[in-house]
Amino acid sequence: MQKNLDSRRRQHHFIRNMRAMVYMEAFMVAAVATIVVIRLFLLLTGYPQIGNSQLHVAHVLFGGMFMMVALMTMLIFLGRKTRSSSAVVGGIGFGLFIDEVGKFLTKDNNYFFQPSIAIIYVTFMVIFLVVRHIITSYRFSESEYLTNAIYDMEQIPKGEFTKDEKEQTLFFLSHSGGGALVEELGRIVHKVETAPPRGPGFYERWKNKLFSWYREITLKRWFRPFILILLPVQLLVDIIIVVTLFLSEGVTAELGRLNFSDWAIVASNAASAFYIIWGIYLFRRSRLEAFGMFERSILVDIFIGQFFLFYKDQMSALSGFSFDLFMLFALRFIIERESHELYEKDIGTAGGTAGGTA
């Protein structure tokens, strides 16, 4: 048993939390919502300040307090609820902190520094991509499965170990490589009486209702044709932007006035248009591949075009980003449906072939 534990210790210095993306989602939603609420409140109230002629209490200080509370909570208390609440409180604190990034980067403490929103945007993108890469870059090890199973068992002393959590813990243990410790933990989990299932919290209820509503819409007969109409419209807009730039009167002088962000927006629109055209070309041969190209078009716009649009014009970029998110979720659902229909078709073909052979 000691040898088995020693081998587990050598596998990884850091054990990944298999529910990390759930906590990361709560963190990101809380942070983004905080920034939106703060900016909207300041706009509607005329940008009031807390302080006097000599002092100004910036909300970055409140952000630091929220992040400290989240950190202290994680260090002092155990449990899944602790991690969930800390993710939300920490997200609020980070939102209050990063909202004032313009003040950190300018000599005159300029809150309205033009690139601020672009910096905030790319910060969230980088955080999400880095965390996602850490979680999905390589397969979970036996020690990680075992540690996550043990963490799930923290619900047992509180009498909150539900049937789903019991099944999840047994699944983790089944991938933990065996050994005396794993077998003993498995016997303990099997003996535990499960608690009634817990109802989802406010955020989970809101999210589930939203996604259920959205999924119902995607199943409508008109939804897929509607998306196929929107894509050529986006293609037309992308082409108009590029063509207007290069065919406008005085093009040489116009090109000379373009800066790097302008060229990046043009390149993003050109790449997005290319993927849409490629998708249209593939549509007759494979709808699944076509929708994959359409998804790439949206991703190019989200990760490249929107960053520079936020740098140039925050309000127009916000509307464009909202449209991109709508299209991305729509295409993800459509790709899921296409994959399922293709799978059923393959199963039906295999069944028919087997029946004919028999």
PDB file of C-alpha atoms in Angstrom, residues 110-309:
ATOM      1  CA  ASN A 110      -7.268  57.782 -16.798  1.00  0.00           C
ATOM      2  CA  TYR A 111     -10.275  55.519 -16.112  1.00  0.00           C
ATOM      3  CA  PHE A 112     -11.495  56.208 -19.677  1.00  0.00           C
ATOM      4  CA  PHE A 113      -8.270  54.996 -21.310  1.00  0.00           C
ATOM      5  CA  GLN A 114      -9.451  53.828 -24.760  1.00  0.00           C
ATOM      6  CA  PRO A 115      -7.824  50.362 -24.826  1.00  0.00           C
ATOM      7  CA  SER A 116      -9.198  49.461 -21.357  1.00  0.00           C
ATOM      8  CA  ILE A 117     -12.122  47.384 -22.590  1.00  0.00           C
ATOM      9  CA  ALA A 118      -9.898  45.618 -25.123  1.00  0.00           C
ATOM     10  CA  ILE A 119      -7.421  44.781 -22.355  1.00  0.00           C
ATOM     11  CA  ILE A 120     -10.230  43.505 -20.120  1.00  0.00           C
ATOM     12  CA  TYR A 121     -11.604  41.457 -23.019  1.00  0.00           C
ATOM     13  CA  VAL A 122      -8.308  39.772 -23.845  1.00  0.00           C
ATOM     14  CA  THR A 123      -7.599  39.199 -20.122  1.00  0.00           C
ATOM     15  CA  PHE A 124     -10.772  37.151 -19.750  1.00  0.00           C
ATOM     16  CA  MET A 125     -10.035  35.299 -22.994  1.00  0.00           C
ATOM     17  CA  VAL A 126      -6.528  34.403 -21.836  1.00  0.00           C
ATOM     18  CA  ILE A 127      -7.750  33.290 -18.393  1.00  0.00           C
ATOM     19  CA  PHE A 128     -10.401  31.059 -19.930  1.00  0.00           C
ATOM     20  CA  LEU A 129      -8.056  29.527 -22.526  1.00  0.00           C
ATOM     21  CA  VAL A 130      -5.255  28.922 -20.013  1.00  0.00           C
ATOM     22  CA  VAL A 131      -7.571  27.239 -17.488  1.00  0.00           C
ATOM     23  CA  ARG A 132      -9.222  25.185 -20.227  1.00  0.00           C
ATOM     24  CA  HIS A 133      -5.800  24.108 -21.521  1.00  0.00           C
ATOM     25  CA  ILE A 134      -4.665  23.073 -18.039  1.00  0.00           C
ATOM     26  CA  ILE A 135      -7.805  21.006 -17.493  1.00  0.00           C
ATOM     27  CA  THR A 136      -7.989  19.377 -20.944  1.00  0.00           C
ATOM     28  CA  SER A 137      -4.369  19.292 -22.154  1.00  0.00           C
ATOM     29  CA  TYR A 138      -3.703  15.742 -20.925  1.00  0.00           C
ATOM     30  CA  ARG A 139      -5.658  12.851 -19.490  1.00  0.00           C
ATOM     31  CA  PHE A 140      -6.406  12.726 -15.793  1.00  0.00           C
ATOM     32  CA  SER A 141      -4.062  10.444 -13.890  1.00  0.00           C
ATOM     33  CA  GLU A 142      -5.044   7.734 -11.426  1.00  0.00           C
ATOM     34  CA  SER A 143      -3.923   9.936  -8.529  1.00  0.00           C
ATOM     35  CA  GLU A 144      -6.133  12.764  -9.792  1.00  0.00           C
ATOM     36  CA  TYR A 145      -9.141  10.458 -10.023  1.00  0.00           C
ATOM     37  CA  LEU A 146      -8.436   9.208  -6.484  1.00  0.00           C
ATOM     38  CA  THR A 147      -7.993  12.694  -5.032  1.00  0.00           C
ATOM     39  CA  ASN A 148     -11.193  13.962  -6.652  1.00  0.00           C
ATOM     40  CA  ALA A 149     -13.057  10.938  -5.297  1.00  0.00           C
ATOM     41  CA  ILE A 150     -11.804  11.704  -1.790  1.00  0.00           C
ATOM     42  CA  TYR A 151     -12.833  15.342  -2.157  1.00  0.00           C
ATOM     43  CA  ASP A 152     -16.316  14.255  -3.229  1.00  0.00           C
ATOM     44  CA  MET A 153     -16.546  12.124  -0.081  1.00  0.00           C
ATOM     45  CA  GLU A 154     -16.405  15.309   2.003  1.00  0.00           C
ATOM     46  CA  GLN A 155     -20.186  15.419   1.555  1.00  0.00           C
ATOM     47  CA  ILE A 156     -20.601  12.191   3.588  1.00  0.00           C
ATOM     48  CA  PRO A 157     -20.070  13.604   7.127  1.00  0.00           C
ATOM     49  CA  LYS A 158     -22.589  16.378   6.380  1.00  0.00           C
ATOM     50  CA  GLY A 159     -25.219  13.868   5.242  1.00  0.00           C
ATOM     51  CA  GLU A 160     -25.399  15.530   1.829  1.00  0.00           C
ATOM     52  CA  PHE A 161     -23.979  12.687  -0.267  1.00  0.00           C
ATOM     53  CA  THR A 162     -26.561  12.293  -3.056  1.00  0.00           C
ATOM     54  CA  LYS A 163     -27.068   9.340  -5.387  1.00  0.00           C
ATOM     55  CA  ASP A 164     -25.467  11.203  -8.305  1.00  0.00           C
ATOM     56  CA  GLU A 165     -22.438  12.096  -6.189  1.00  0.00           C
ATOM     57  CA  LYS A 166     -22.153   8.495  -5.032  1.00  0.00           C
ATOM     58  CA  GLU A 167     -22.153   7.239  -8.617  1.00  0.00           C
ATOM     59  CA  GLN A 168     -19.644   9.919  -9.596  1.00  0.00           C
ATOM     60  CA  THR A 169     -17.330   8.991  -6.712  1.00  0.00           C
ATOM     61  CA  LEU A 170     -17.486   5.294  -7.598  1.00  0.00           C
ATOM     62  CA  PHE A 171     -16.670   6.196 -11.195  1.00  0.00           C
ATOM     63  CA  PHE A 172     -13.619   8.153 -10.044  1.00  0.00           C
ATOM     64  CA  LEU A 173     -12.517   5.259  -7.845  1.00  0.00           C
ATOM     65  CA  SER A 174     -12.898   2.812 -10.741  1.00  0.00           C
ATOM     66  CA  HIS A 175     -10.308   4.884 -12.634  1.00  0.00           C
ATOM     67  CA  SER A 176      -7.942   5.205  -9.664  1.00  0.00           C
ATOM     68  CA  GLY A 177      -5.834   2.162 -10.484  1.00  0.00           C
ATOM     69  CA  GLY A 178      -6.925  -0.175  -7.723  1.00  0.00           C
ATOM     70  CA  GLY A 179      -4.968  -1.017  -4.592  1.00  0.00           C
ATOM     71  CA  ALA A 180      -5.927  -1.501  -0.958  1.00  0.00           C
ATOM     72  CA  LEU A 181      -6.814   2.165  -0.388  1.00  0.00           C
ATOM     73  CA  VAL A 182      -9.098   2.347  -3.435  1.00  0.00           C
ATOM     74  CA  GLU A 183     -10.827  -0.918  -2.507  1.00  0.00           C
ATOM     75  CA  GLU A 184     -11.424   0.244   1.074  1.00  0.00           C
ATOM     76  CA  LEU A 185     -12.811   3.600  -0.086  1.00  0.00           C
ATOM     77  CA  GLY A 186     -15.075   1.791  -2.525  1.00  0.00           C
ATOM     78  CA  ARG A 187     -16.510  -0.381   0.264  1.00  0.00           C
ATOM     79  CA  ILE A 188     -17.139   2.734   2.377  1.00  0.00           C
ATOM     80  CA  VAL A 189     -18.910   4.554  -0.459  1.00  0.00           C
ATOM     81  CA  HIS A 190     -21.095   1.518  -1.239  1.00  0.00           C
ATOM     82  CA  LYS A 191     -22.279   1.407   2.398  1.00  0.00           C
ATOM     83  CA  VAL A 192     -23.186   5.088   2.609  1.00  0.00           C
ATOM     84  CA  GLU A 193     -26.881   5.940   2.554  1.00  0.00           C
ATOM     85  CA  THR A 194     -27.512   8.683   0.037  1.00  0.00           C
ATOM     86  CA  ALA A 195     -29.293  11.938   0.785  1.00  0.00           C
ATOM     87  CA  PRO A 196     -32.242  13.262  -1.255  1.00  0.00           C
ATOM     88  CA  PRO A 197     -31.114  15.108  -4.395  1.00  0.00           C
ATOM     89  CA  ARG A 198     -30.468  18.795  -3.866  1.00  0.00           C
ATOM     90  CA  GLY A 199     -32.347  21.306  -5.951  1.00  0.00           C
ATOM     91  CA  PRO A 200     -30.235  23.584  -8.175  1.00  0.00           C
ATOM     92  CA  GLY A 201     -29.296  27.009  -6.868  1.00  0.00           C
ATOM     93  CA  PHE A 202     -30.483  30.300  -8.340  1.00  0.00           C
ATOM     94  CA  TYR A 203     -27.687  30.502 -10.902  1.00  0.00           C
ATOM     95  CA  GLU A 204     -28.085  26.876 -11.955  1.00  0.00           C
ATOM     96  CA  ARG A 205     -31.869  27.298 -12.328  1.00  0.00           C
ATOM     97  CA  TRP A 206     -31.403  30.427 -14.393  1.00  0.00           C
ATOM     98  CA  LYS A 207     -28.744  28.817 -16.576  1.00  0.00           C
ATOM     99  CA  ASN A 208     -30.721  25.597 -17.080  1.00  0.00           C
ATOM    100  CA  LYS A 209     -33.866  27.494 -18.035  1.00  0.00           C
ATOM    101  CA  LEU A 210     -31.935  29.673 -20.463  1.00  0.00           C
ATOM    102  CA  PHE A 211     -30.225  26.730 -22.141  1.00  0.00           C
ATOM    103  CA  SER A 212     -33.442  24.696 -22.230  1.00  0.00           C
ATOM    104  CA  TRP A 213     -35.240  27.601 -23.875  1.00  0.00           C
ATOM    105  CA  TYR A 214     -32.389  28.081 -26.334  1.00  0.00           C
ATOM    106  CA  ARG A 215     -32.222  24.371 -27.152  1.00  0.00           C
ATOM    107  CA  GLU A 216     -35.970  24.265 -27.791  1.00  0.00           C
ATOM    108  CA  ILE A 217     -35.559  27.075 -30.295  1.00  0.00           C
ATOM    109  CA  THR A 218     -32.724  25.252 -32.074  1.00  0.00           C
ATOM    110  CA  LEU A 219     -35.013  22.231 -32.532  1.00  0.00           C
ATOM    111  CA  LYS A 220     -37.580  24.293 -34.454  1.00  0.00           C
ATOM    112  CA  ARG A 221     -37.784  23.541 -38.160  1.00  0.00           C
ATOM    113  CA  TRP A 222     -37.165  27.177 -39.080  1.00  0.00           C
ATOM    114  CA  PHE A 223     -34.050  27.633 -36.913  1.00  0.00           C
ATOM    115  CA  ARG A 224     -31.446  26.035 -39.177  1.00  0.00           C
ATOM    116  CA  PRO A 225     -32.631  27.913 -42.305  1.00  0.00           C
ATOM    117  CA  PHE A 226     -32.652  31.112 -40.229  1.00  0.00           C
ATOM    118  CA  ILE A 227     -28.978  30.634 -39.288  1.00  0.00           C
ATOM    119  CA  LEU A 228     -28.165  29.848 -42.919  1.00  0.00           C
ATOM    120  CA  ILE A 229     -29.691  33.200 -43.847  1.00  0.00           C
ATOM    121  CA  LEU A 230     -27.726  35.083 -41.181  1.00  0.00           C
ATOM    122  CA  LEU A 231     -24.400  33.655 -42.335  1.00  0.00           C
ATOM    123  CA  PRO A 232     -24.588  35.109 -45.883  1.00  0.00           C
ATOM    124  CA  VAL A 233     -25.617  38.416 -44.310  1.00  0.00           C
ATOM    125  CA  GLN A 234     -22.487  38.333 -42.166  1.00  0.00           C
ATOM    126  CA  LEU A 235     -20.465  37.342 -45.233  1.00  0.00           C
ATOM    127  CA  LEU A 236     -21.877  40.321 -47.128  1.00  0.00           C
ATOM    128  CA  VAL A 237     -20.991  42.677 -44.287  1.00  0.00           C
ATOM    129  CA  ASP A 238     -17.432  41.299 -44.137  1.00  0.00           C
ATOM    130  CA  ILE A 239     -16.986  41.653 -47.895  1.00  0.00           C
ATOM    131  CA  ILE A 240     -18.400  45.187 -47.918  1.00  0.00           C
ATOM    132  CA  ILE A 241     -15.925  46.260 -45.223  1.00  0.00           C
ATOM    133  CA  VAL A 242     -12.950  44.859 -47.110  1.00  0.00           C
ATOM    134  CA  VAL A 243     -14.061  45.938 -50.610  1.00  0.00           C
ATOM    135  CA  THR A 244     -15.021  49.444 -49.473  1.00  0.00           C
ATOM    136  CA  LEU A 245     -11.566  49.869 -48.019  1.00  0.00           C
ATOM    137  CA  PHE A 246      -9.642  48.774 -51.103  1.00  0.00           C
ATOM    138  CA  LEU A 247     -11.904  50.245 -53.810  1.00  0.00           C
ATOM    139  CA  SER A 248     -12.738  53.586 -52.200  1.00  0.00           C
ATOM    140  CA  GLU A 249     -11.657  56.796 -53.882  1.00  0.00           C
ATOM    141  CA  GLY A 250      -8.175  57.858 -52.866  1.00  0.00           C
ATOM    142  CA  VAL A 251      -7.324  54.350 -51.741  1.00  0.00           C
ATOM    143  CA  THR A 252      -3.591  55.038 -51.468  1.00  0.00           C
ATOM    144  CA  ALA A 253      -4.071  57.924 -49.095  1.00  0.00           C
ATOM    145  CA  GLU A 254      -6.698  55.953 -47.195  1.00  0.00           C
ATOM    146  CA  LEU A 255      -4.389  52.986 -46.755  1.00  0.00           C
ATOM    147  CA  GLY A 256      -1.693  55.277 -45.446  1.00  0.00           C
ATOM    148  CA  ARG A 257      -3.966  56.376 -42.620  1.00  0.00           C
ATOM    149  CA  LEU A 258      -4.783  52.851 -41.481  1.00  0.00           C
ATOM    150  CA  ASN A 259      -3.170  51.756 -38.228  1.00  0.00           C
ATOM    151  CA  PHE A 260      -2.435  48.271 -36.980  1.00  0.00           C
ATOM    152  CA  SER A 261      -5.862  47.760 -35.375  1.00  0.00           C
ATOM    153  CA  ASP A 262      -7.581  48.765 -38.655  1.00  0.00           C
ATOM    154  CA  TRP A 263      -5.556  46.207 -40.599  1.00  0.00           C
ATOM    155  CA  ALA A 264      -6.277  43.561 -37.945  1.00  0.00           C
ATOM    156  CA  ILE A 265     -10.022  44.185 -38.284  1.00  0.00           C
ATOM    157  CA  VAL A 266      -9.773  43.927 -42.080  1.00  0.00           C
ATOM    158  CA  ALA A 267      -7.751  40.704 -41.815  1.00  0.00           C
ATOM    159  CA  SER A 268     -10.255  39.262 -39.351  1.00  0.00           C
ATOM    160  CA  ASN A 269     -13.187  40.107 -41.636  1.00  0.00           C
ATOM    161  CA  ALA A 270     -11.363  38.605 -44.622  1.00  0.00           C
ATOM    162  CA  ALA A 271     -10.602  35.374 -42.719  1.00  0.00           C
ATOM    163  CA  SER A 272     -14.169  35.191 -41.432  1.00  0.00           C
ATOM    164  CA  ALA A 273     -15.525  35.648 -44.967  1.00  0.00           C
ATOM    165  CA  PHE A 274     -13.139  32.972 -46.265  1.00  0.00           C
ATOM    166  CA  TYR A 275     -14.428  30.382 -43.761  1.00  0.00           C
ATOM    167  CA  ILE A 276     -18.057  31.206 -44.589  1.00  0.00           C
ATOM    168  CA  ILE A 277     -17.394  30.821 -48.337  1.00  0.00           C
ATOM    169  CA  TRP A 278     -15.557  27.557 -47.687  1.00  0.00           C
ATOM    170  CA  GLY A 279     -18.471  26.353 -45.575  1.00  0.00           C
ATOM    171  CA  ILE A 280     -20.967  27.193 -48.325  1.00  0.00           C
ATOM    172  CA  TYR A 281     -18.799  25.250 -50.784  1.00  0.00           C
ATOM    173  CA  LEU A 282     -18.748  22.210 -48.464  1.00  0.00           C
ATOM    174  CA  PHE A 283     -22.447  22.346 -47.638  1.00  0.00           C
ATOM    175  CA  ARG A 284     -23.661  19.926 -50.321  1.00  0.00           C
ATOM    176  CA  ARG A 285     -20.916  17.408 -49.585  1.00  0.00           C
ATOM    177  CA  SER A 286     -21.074  17.495 -45.778  1.00  0.00           C
ATOM    178  CA  ARG A 287     -23.297  19.746 -43.710  1.00  0.00           C
ATOM    179  CA  LEU A 288     -21.326  18.827 -40.587  1.00  0.00           C
ATOM    180  CA  GLU A 289     -18.043  20.045 -42.127  1.00  0.00           C
ATOM    181  CA  ALA A 290     -19.807  23.141 -43.454  1.00  0.00           C
ATOM    182  CA  PHE A 291     -21.127  24.132 -40.059  1.00  0.00           C
ATOM    183  CA  GLY A 292     -17.646  23.489 -38.649  1.00  0.00           C
ATOM    184  CA  MET A 293     -16.293  26.105 -41.080  1.00  0.00           C
ATOM    185  CA  PHE A 294     -19.064  28.518 -40.071  1.00  0.00           C
ATOM    186  CA  GLU A 295     -18.061  27.998 -36.430  1.00  0.00           C
ATOM    187  CA  ARG A 296     -14.436  28.812 -37.279  1.00  0.00           C
ATOM    188  CA  SER A 297     -15.614  32.018 -38.920  1.00  0.00           C
ATOM    189  CA  ILE A 298     -17.303  33.108 -35.693  1.00  0.00           C
ATOM    190  CA  LEU A 299     -14.311  32.079 -33.548  1.00  0.00           C
ATOM    191  CA  VAL A 300     -11.946  34.162 -35.717  1.00  0.00           C
ATOM    192  CA  ASP A 301     -14.181  37.167 -35.183  1.00  0.00           C
ATOM    193  CA  ILE A 302     -14.438  36.573 -31.417  1.00  0.00           C
ATOM    194  CA  PHE A 303     -10.726  36.030 -30.767  1.00  0.00           C
ATOM    195  CA  ILE A 304      -9.274  38.551 -33.245  1.00  0.00           C
ATOM    196  CA  GLY A 305     -11.787  40.974 -34.702  1.00  0.00           C
ATOM    197  CA  GLN A 306     -13.695  41.737 -31.511  1.00  0.00           C
ATOM    198  CA  PHE A 307     -10.515  42.478 -29.573  1.00  0.00           C
ATOM    199  CA  PHE A 308      -9.556  45.297 -31.935  1.00  0.00           C
ATOM    200  CA  LEU A 309     -13.162  46.470 -32.241  1.00  0.00           C
TER     201      LEU A 309
END
